[in-house]
Short mmCIF file of C-alpha atoms in Angstrom, two decimals:
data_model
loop_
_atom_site.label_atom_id
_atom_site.label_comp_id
_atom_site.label_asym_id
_atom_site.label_seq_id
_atom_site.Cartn_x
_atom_site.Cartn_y
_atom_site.Cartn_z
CA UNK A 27 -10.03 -22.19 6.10
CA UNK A 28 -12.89 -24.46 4.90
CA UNK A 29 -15.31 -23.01 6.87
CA UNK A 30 -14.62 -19.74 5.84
CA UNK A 31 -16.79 -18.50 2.89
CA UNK A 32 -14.16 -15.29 1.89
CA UNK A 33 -10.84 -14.86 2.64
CA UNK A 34 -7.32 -13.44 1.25
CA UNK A 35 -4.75 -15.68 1.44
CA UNK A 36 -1.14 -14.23 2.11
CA UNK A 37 1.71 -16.03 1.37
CA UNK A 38 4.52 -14.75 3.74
CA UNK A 39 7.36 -16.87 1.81
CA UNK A 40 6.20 -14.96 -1.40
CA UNK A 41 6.94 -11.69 1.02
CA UNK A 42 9.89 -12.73 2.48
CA UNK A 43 11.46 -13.65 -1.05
CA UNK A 44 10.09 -10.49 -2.24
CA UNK A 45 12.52 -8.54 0.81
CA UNK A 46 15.39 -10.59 0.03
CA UNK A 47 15.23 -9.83 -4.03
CA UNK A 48 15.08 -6.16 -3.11
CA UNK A 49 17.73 -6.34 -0.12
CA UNK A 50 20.02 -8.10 -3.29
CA UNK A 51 19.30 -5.60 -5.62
CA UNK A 52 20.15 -2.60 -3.78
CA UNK A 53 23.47 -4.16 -1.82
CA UNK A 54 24.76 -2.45 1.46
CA UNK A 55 21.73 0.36 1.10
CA UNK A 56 19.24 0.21 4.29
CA UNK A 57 15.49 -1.24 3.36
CA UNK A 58 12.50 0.57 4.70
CA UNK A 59 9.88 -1.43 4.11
CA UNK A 60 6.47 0.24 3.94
CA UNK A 61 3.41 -1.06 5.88
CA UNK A 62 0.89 1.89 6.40
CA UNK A 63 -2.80 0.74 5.43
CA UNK A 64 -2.57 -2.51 6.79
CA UNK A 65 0.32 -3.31 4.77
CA UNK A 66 -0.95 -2.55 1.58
CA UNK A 67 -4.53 -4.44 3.08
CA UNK A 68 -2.03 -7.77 3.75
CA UNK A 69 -1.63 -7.30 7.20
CA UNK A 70 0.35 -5.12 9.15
CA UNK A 71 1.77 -7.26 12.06
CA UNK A 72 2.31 -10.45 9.60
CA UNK A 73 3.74 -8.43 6.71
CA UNK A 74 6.10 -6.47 9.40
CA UNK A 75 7.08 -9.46 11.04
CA UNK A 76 7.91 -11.27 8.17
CA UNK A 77 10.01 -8.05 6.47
CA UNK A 78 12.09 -7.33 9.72
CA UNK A 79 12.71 -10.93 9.85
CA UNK A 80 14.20 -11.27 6.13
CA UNK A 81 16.48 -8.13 6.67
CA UNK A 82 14.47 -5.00 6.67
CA UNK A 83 16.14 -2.24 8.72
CA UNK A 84 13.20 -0.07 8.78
CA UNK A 85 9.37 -0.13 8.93
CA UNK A 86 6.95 2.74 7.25
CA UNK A 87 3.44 3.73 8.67
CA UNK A 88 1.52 6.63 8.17
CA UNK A 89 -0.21 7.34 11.65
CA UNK A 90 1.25 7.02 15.24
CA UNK A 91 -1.64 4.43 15.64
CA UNK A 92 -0.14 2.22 13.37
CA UNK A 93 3.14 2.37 15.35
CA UNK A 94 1.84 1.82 18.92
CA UNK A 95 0.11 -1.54 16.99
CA UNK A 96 3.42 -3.12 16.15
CA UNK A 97 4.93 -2.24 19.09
CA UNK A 98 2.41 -3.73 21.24
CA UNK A 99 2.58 -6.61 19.09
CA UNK A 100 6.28 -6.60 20.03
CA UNK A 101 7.92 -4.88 16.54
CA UNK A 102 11.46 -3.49 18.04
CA UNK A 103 12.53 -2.38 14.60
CA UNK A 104 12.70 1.23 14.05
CA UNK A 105 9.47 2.79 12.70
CA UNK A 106 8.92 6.28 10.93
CA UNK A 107 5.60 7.46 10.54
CA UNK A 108 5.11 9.00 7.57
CA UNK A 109 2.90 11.66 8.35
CA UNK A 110 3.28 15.06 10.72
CA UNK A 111 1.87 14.06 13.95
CA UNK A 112 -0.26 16.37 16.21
CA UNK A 113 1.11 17.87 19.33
CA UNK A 114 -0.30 15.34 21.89
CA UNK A 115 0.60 12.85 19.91
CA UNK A 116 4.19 13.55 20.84
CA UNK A 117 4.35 11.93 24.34
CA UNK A 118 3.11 8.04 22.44
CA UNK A 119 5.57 9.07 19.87
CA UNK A 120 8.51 8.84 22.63
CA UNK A 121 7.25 6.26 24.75
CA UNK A 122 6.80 3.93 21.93
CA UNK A 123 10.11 4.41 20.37
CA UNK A 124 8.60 5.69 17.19
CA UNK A 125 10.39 7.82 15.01
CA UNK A 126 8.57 10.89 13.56
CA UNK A 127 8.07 13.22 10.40
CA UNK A 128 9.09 16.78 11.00
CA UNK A 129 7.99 19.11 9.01
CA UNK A 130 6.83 22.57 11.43
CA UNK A 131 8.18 24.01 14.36
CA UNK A 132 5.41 23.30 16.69
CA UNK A 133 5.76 19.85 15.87
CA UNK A 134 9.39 19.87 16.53
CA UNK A 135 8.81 21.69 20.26
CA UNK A 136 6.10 19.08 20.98
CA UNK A 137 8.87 15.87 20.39
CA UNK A 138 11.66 17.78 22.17
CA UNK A 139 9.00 18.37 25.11
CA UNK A 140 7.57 15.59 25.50
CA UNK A 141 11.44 13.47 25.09
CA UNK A 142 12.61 16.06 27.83
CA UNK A 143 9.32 14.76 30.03
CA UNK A 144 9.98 10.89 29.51
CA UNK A 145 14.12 11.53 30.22
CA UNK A 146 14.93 10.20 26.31
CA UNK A 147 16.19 11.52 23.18
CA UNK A 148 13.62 11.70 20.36
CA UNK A 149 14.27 9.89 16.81
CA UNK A 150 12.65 12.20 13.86
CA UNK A 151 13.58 12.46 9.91
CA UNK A 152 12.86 15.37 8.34
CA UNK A 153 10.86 16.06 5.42
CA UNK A 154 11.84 17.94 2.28
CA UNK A 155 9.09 18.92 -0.41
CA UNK A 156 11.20 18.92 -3.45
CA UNK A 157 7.72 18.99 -5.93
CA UNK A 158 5.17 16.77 -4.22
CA UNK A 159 3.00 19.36 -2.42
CA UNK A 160 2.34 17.63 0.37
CA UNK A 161 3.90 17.14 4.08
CA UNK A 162 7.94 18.79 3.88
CA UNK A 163 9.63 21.86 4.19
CA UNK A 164 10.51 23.82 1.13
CA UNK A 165 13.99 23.59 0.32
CA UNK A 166 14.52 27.35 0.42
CA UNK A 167 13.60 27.25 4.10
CA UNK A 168 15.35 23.97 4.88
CA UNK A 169 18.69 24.69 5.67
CA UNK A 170 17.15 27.56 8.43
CA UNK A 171 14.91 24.80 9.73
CA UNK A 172 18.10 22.25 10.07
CA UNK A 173 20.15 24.65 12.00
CA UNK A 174 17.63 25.49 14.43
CA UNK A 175 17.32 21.80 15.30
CA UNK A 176 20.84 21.39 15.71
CA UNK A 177 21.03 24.72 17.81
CA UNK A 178 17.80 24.75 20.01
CA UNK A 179 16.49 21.45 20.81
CA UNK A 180 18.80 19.05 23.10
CA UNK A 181 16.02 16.36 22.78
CA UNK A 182 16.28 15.42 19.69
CA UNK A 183 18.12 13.24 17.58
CA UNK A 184 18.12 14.24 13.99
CA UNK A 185 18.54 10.54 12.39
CA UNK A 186 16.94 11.60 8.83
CA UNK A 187 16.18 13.56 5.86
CA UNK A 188 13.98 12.70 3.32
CA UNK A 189 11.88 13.75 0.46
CA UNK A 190 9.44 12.02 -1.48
CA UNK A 191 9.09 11.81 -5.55
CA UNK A 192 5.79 12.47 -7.31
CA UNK A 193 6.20 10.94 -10.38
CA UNK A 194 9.24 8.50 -10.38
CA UNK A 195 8.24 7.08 -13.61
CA UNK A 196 9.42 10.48 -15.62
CA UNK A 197 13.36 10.54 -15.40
CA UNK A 198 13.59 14.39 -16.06
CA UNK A 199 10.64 14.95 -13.10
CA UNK A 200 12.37 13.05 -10.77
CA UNK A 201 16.27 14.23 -11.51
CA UNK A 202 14.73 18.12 -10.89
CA UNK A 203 13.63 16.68 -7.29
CA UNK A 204 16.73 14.69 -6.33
CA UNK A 205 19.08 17.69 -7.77
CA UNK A 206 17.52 19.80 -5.01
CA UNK A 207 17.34 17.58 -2.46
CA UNK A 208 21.12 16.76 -2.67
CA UNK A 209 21.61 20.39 -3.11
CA UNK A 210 20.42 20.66 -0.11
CA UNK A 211 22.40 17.87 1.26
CA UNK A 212 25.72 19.42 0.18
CA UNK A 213 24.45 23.00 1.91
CA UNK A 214 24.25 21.22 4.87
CA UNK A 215 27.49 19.29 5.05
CA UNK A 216 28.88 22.61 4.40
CA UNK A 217 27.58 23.87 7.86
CA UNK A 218 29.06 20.76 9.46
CA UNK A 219 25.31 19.11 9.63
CA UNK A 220 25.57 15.56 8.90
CA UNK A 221 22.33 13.86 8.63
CA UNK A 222 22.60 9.72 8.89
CA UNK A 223 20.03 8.59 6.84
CA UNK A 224 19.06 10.57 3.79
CA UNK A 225 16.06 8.57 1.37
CA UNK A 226 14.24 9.45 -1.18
CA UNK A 227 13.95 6.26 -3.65
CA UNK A 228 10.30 4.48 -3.48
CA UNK A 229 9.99 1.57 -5.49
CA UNK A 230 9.96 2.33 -8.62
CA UNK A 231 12.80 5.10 -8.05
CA UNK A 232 14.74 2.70 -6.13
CA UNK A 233 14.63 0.00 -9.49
CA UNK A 234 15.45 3.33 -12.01
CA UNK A 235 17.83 5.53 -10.66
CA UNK A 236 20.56 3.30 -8.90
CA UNK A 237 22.45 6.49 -8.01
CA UNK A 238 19.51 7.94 -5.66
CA UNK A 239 19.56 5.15 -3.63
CA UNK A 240 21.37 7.58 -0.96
CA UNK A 241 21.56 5.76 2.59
CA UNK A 242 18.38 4.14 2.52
CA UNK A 243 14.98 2.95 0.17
CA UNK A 244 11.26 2.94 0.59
CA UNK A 245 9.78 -0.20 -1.13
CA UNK A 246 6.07 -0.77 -0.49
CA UNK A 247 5.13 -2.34 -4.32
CA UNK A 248 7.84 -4.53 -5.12
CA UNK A 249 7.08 -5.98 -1.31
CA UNK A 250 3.86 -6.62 -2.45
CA UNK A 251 4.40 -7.99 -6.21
CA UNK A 252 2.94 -4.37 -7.27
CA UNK A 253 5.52 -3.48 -9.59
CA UNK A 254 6.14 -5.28 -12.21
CA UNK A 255 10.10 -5.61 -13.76
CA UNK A 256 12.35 -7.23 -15.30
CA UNK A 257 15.13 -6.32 -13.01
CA UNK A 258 14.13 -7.79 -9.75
CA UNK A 259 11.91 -11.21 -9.41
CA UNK A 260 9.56 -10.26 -7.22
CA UNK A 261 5.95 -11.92 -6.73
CA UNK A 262 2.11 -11.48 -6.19
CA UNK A 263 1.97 -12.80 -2.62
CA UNK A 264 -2.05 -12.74 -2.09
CA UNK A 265 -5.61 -13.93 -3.63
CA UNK A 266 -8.40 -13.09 -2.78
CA UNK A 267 -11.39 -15.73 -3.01
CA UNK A 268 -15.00 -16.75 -1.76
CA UNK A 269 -17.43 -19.54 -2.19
CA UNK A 270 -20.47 -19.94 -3.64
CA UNK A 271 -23.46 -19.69 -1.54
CA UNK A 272 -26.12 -20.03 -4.18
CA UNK A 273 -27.63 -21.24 -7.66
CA UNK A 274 -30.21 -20.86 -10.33
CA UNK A 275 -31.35 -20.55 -13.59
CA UNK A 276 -32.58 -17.12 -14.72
CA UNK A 277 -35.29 -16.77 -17.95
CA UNK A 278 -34.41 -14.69 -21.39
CA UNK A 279 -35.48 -11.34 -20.29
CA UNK A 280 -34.85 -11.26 -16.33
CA UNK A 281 -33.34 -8.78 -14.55
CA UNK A 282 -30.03 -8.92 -12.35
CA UNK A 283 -29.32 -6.48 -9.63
CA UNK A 284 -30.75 -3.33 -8.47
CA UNK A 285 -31.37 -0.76 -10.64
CA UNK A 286 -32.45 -3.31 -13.62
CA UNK A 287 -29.12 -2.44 -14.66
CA UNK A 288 -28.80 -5.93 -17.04
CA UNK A 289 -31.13 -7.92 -18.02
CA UNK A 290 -30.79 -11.14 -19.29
CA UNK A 291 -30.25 -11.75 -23.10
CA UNK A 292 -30.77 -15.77 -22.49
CA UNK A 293 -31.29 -17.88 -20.34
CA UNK A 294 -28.65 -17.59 -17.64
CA UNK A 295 -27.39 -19.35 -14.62
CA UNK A 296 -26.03 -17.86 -11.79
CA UNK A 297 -23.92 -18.15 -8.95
CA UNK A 298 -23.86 -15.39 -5.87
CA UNK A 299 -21.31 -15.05 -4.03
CA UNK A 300 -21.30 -13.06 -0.35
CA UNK A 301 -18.92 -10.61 -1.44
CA UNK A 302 -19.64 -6.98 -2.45
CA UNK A 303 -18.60 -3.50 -2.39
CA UNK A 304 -18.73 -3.40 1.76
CA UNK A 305 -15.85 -5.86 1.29
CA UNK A 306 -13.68 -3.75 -1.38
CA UNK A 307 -15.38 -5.47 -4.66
CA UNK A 308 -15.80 -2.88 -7.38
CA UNK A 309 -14.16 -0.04 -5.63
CA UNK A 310 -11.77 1.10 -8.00
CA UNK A 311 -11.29 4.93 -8.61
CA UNK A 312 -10.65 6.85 -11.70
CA UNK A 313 -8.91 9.89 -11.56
CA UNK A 314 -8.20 10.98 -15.34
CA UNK A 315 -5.11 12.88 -15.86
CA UNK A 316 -6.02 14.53 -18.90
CA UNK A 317 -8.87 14.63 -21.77
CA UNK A 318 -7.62 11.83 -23.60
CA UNK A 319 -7.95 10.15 -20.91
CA UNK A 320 -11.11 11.40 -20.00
CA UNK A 321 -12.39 10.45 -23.22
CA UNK A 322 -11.22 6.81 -23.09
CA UNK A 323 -12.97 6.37 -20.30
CA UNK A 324 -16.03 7.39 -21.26
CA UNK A 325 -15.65 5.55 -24.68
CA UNK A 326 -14.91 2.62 -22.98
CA UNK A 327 -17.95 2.43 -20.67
CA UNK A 328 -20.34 3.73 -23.20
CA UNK A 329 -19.18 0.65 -25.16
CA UNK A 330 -20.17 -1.70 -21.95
CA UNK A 331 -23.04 0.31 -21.67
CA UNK A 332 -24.45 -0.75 -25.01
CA UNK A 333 -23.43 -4.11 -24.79
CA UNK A 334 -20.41 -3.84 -27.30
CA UNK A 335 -17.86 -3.85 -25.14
CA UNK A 336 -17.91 -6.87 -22.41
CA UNK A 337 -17.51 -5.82 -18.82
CA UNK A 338 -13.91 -6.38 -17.30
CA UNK A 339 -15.11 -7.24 -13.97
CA UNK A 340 -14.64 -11.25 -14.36
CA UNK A 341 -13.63 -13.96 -11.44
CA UNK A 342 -12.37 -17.30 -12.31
CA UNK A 343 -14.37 -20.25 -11.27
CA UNK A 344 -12.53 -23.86 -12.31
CA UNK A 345 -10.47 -22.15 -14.18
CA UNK A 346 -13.30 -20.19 -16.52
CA UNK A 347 -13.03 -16.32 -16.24
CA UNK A 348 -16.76 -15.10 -15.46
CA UNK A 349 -18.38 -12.02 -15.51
CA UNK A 350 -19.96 -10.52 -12.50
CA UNK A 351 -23.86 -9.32 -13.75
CA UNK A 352 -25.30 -6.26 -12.98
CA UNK A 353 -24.61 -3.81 -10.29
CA UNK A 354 -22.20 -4.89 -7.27
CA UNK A 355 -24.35 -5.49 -4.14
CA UNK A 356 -23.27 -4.28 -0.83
CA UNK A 357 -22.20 -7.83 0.47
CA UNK A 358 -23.10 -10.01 -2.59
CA UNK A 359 -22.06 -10.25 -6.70
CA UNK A 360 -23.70 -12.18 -9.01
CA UNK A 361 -21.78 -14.00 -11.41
CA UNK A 362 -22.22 -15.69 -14.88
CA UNK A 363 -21.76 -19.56 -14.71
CA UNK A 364 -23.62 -20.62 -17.77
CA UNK A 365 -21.04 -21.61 -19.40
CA UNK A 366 -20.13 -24.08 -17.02
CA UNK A 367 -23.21 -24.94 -15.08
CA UNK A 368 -22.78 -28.85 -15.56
CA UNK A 369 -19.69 -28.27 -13.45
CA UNK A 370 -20.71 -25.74 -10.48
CA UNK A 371 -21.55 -26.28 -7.19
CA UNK A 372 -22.61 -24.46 -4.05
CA UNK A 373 -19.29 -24.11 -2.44
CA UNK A 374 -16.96 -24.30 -5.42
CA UNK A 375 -14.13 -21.50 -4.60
CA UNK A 376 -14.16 -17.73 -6.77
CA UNK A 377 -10.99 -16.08 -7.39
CA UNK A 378 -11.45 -12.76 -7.12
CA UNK A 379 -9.80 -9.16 -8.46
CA UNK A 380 -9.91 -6.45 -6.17
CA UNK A 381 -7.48 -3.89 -5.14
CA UNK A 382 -6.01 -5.45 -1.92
CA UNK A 383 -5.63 -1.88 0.00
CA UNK A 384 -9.56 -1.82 -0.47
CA UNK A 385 -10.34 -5.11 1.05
CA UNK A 386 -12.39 -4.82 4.19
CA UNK A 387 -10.70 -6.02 7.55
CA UNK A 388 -13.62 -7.96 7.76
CA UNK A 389 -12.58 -10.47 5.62
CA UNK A 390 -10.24 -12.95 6.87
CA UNK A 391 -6.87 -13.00 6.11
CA UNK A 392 -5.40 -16.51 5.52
CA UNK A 393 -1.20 -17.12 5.22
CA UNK A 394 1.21 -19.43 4.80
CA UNK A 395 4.17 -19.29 6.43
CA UNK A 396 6.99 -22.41 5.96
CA UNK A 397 4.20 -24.87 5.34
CA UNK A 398 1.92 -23.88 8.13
CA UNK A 399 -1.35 -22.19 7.74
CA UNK A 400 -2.60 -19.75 9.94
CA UNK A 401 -5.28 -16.64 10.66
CA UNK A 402 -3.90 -13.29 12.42
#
């Protein structure tokens, strides 16, 4: 690690705790354990490892790529991909073992073909859209859908049904989805289909609304630390951090970055480190909701525009939160040390705040596993 200049550090005990809180707090339920995008920008093999390891019965990904990756990395657990899968996608599907999301007939025909091809019986879960818009089958048309399953395709093994809240945070939101999903569930049951596993709690849901729990959970930001509460004790397993590469002084009056964007109101040391927006620094997105919140964010960059307002984006150098200066380079920030310039030095260690789903796979990942330290 010391020759590494930037690098998130994972701690897989911090994980593995994080599994076992949520595995306590939801009892005999079965724990999917989400880890599309690289888990979460952690580290998809590590991350799933560690999770199947400390009692999750499940993985989530979103692509069939993902899947074939733990499974060549030799993952046996069951894995549902998240989203619909093309047609000749269907043949990996099978021969990896990987269960799929139905949600159209052609996609159904393409599993059943290609399980009928490779002599095996297909896992899928299918997908209700109870409100979020996205991948599912309307409820209206479900129950059709279900029975035509059941009655026309010998290839396939119906293991679950699913649906997927959009805002779990609002109680009377998510009680309108989960009343017609088990609507559903009940219309079913009275045609004599039982589905195994029905799910439709993600992490937040799962920690609200014990009594949606169903047969199974999704939990991808209480894995990860991501969510805070009260009710289960779960951690912040990563930091992300880089070194200093370089020093110096800056005169009253100088400008930082491109664009001129600040200029320096005294005189100013600084320290650069090589990490920028390429790696995932400064990559935040802002998608307002409404015109209050519209207007707050306007209000509060016009503020930091005029120098009112001090600029949130700040890493912590011996223990002194600094700001970064200027605009974000592709592969370098510059940050304020003056106040502690008697105590820098080229190669002191950053800590550093960035989204960890935007982190670059360039940058090393770094964990800790049962006092061992180690790079996937």
């Amino acid at each position: 690690m010391t020759n590494l200049t930037s690098w998130l550090y994972v701690d897989l005990d911090i994980i593995a705790d994080n599994i076992k809180a949520i595995k306590e707090y939801i009892g005999p339920v079965k724990l999917l354990a989400v880890v599309k995008a690289d888990a979460y920008g952690h580290g998809i093999f590590p991350v799933a490892s560690c999770a199947v390891e400390n009692g999750a019965d499940y993985l989530g990904v979103s692509s069939v790529e993902e899947g074939i990756f733990l499974r060549k990395k030799g993952i046996i657990a069951p894995v549902l991909i998240f989203n619909t899968i093309l047609p000749e996608q269907a043949e990996d599907v099978v021969n990896f073992n990987l269960t799929s999301t139905i949600c159209s007939i052609e996609s159904v025909k393409a599993v059943d073909e290609a399980a009928k091809k490779c002599g095996k019986k297909a896992r899928v879960h299918l997908k209700i859209d109870t409100g979020m818009g996205r991948f599912g089958i309307l409820p209206k048309d479900a129950v059709e859908f279900t029975a035509k399953i059941y009655s026309g395709f010998n290839n396939i093994y119906l293991e679950g049904l699913y649906t997927h809240f959009s805002l779990a945070s609002n109680e009377g939101n998510t009680r309108k989805q989960f009343n017609l999903f088990s609507s559903l569930i009940n219309e079913l049951k009275k045609k004599g289909i039982e589905i195994p596993l029905k799910h439709a709690c993600n992490s937040t849901a799962l920690l609200n609304y014990k009594d949606m729990h169903l047969d199974m959970v999704r939990s991808g930001n209480l894995v990860y630390g991501m969510c805070p509460t009260s009710k289960i004790k779960t951690k912040n397993p990563s930091q992300l951090y880089s070194k200093i590469v370089f020093l110096k002084t800056l005169p009253k009056g100088h400008h930082v970055g491109y664009g001129n964007k600040f200029t320096t109101k005294k005189t100013t040391t600084i320290a650069i480190i090589p990490f920028g927006y390429y790696e995932g620094l400064g990559l935040t997105v802002h998608q307002p909701s409404n015109a209050v919140d519209v207007l707050k964010y306007l209000l509060k960059h016009l503020l930091t525009a005029l120098g009112i307002r001090k600029q949130d984006r700040i890493v912590t150098i011996k223990g002194v939160k600094c700001n970064i200066l200027g605009k974000i380079s592709m592969q370098n920030s510059i940050i304020d040390v003056t106040d502690i310039r008697d105590k820098v030095s080229i190669g002191d260690v950053a800590e550093l705040n960035a989204r960890r789903i935007n982190i670059s796979s360039s940058v090393a990942r770094v964990y800790h596993k049962e006092n061992r330290i180690f790079t996937e």
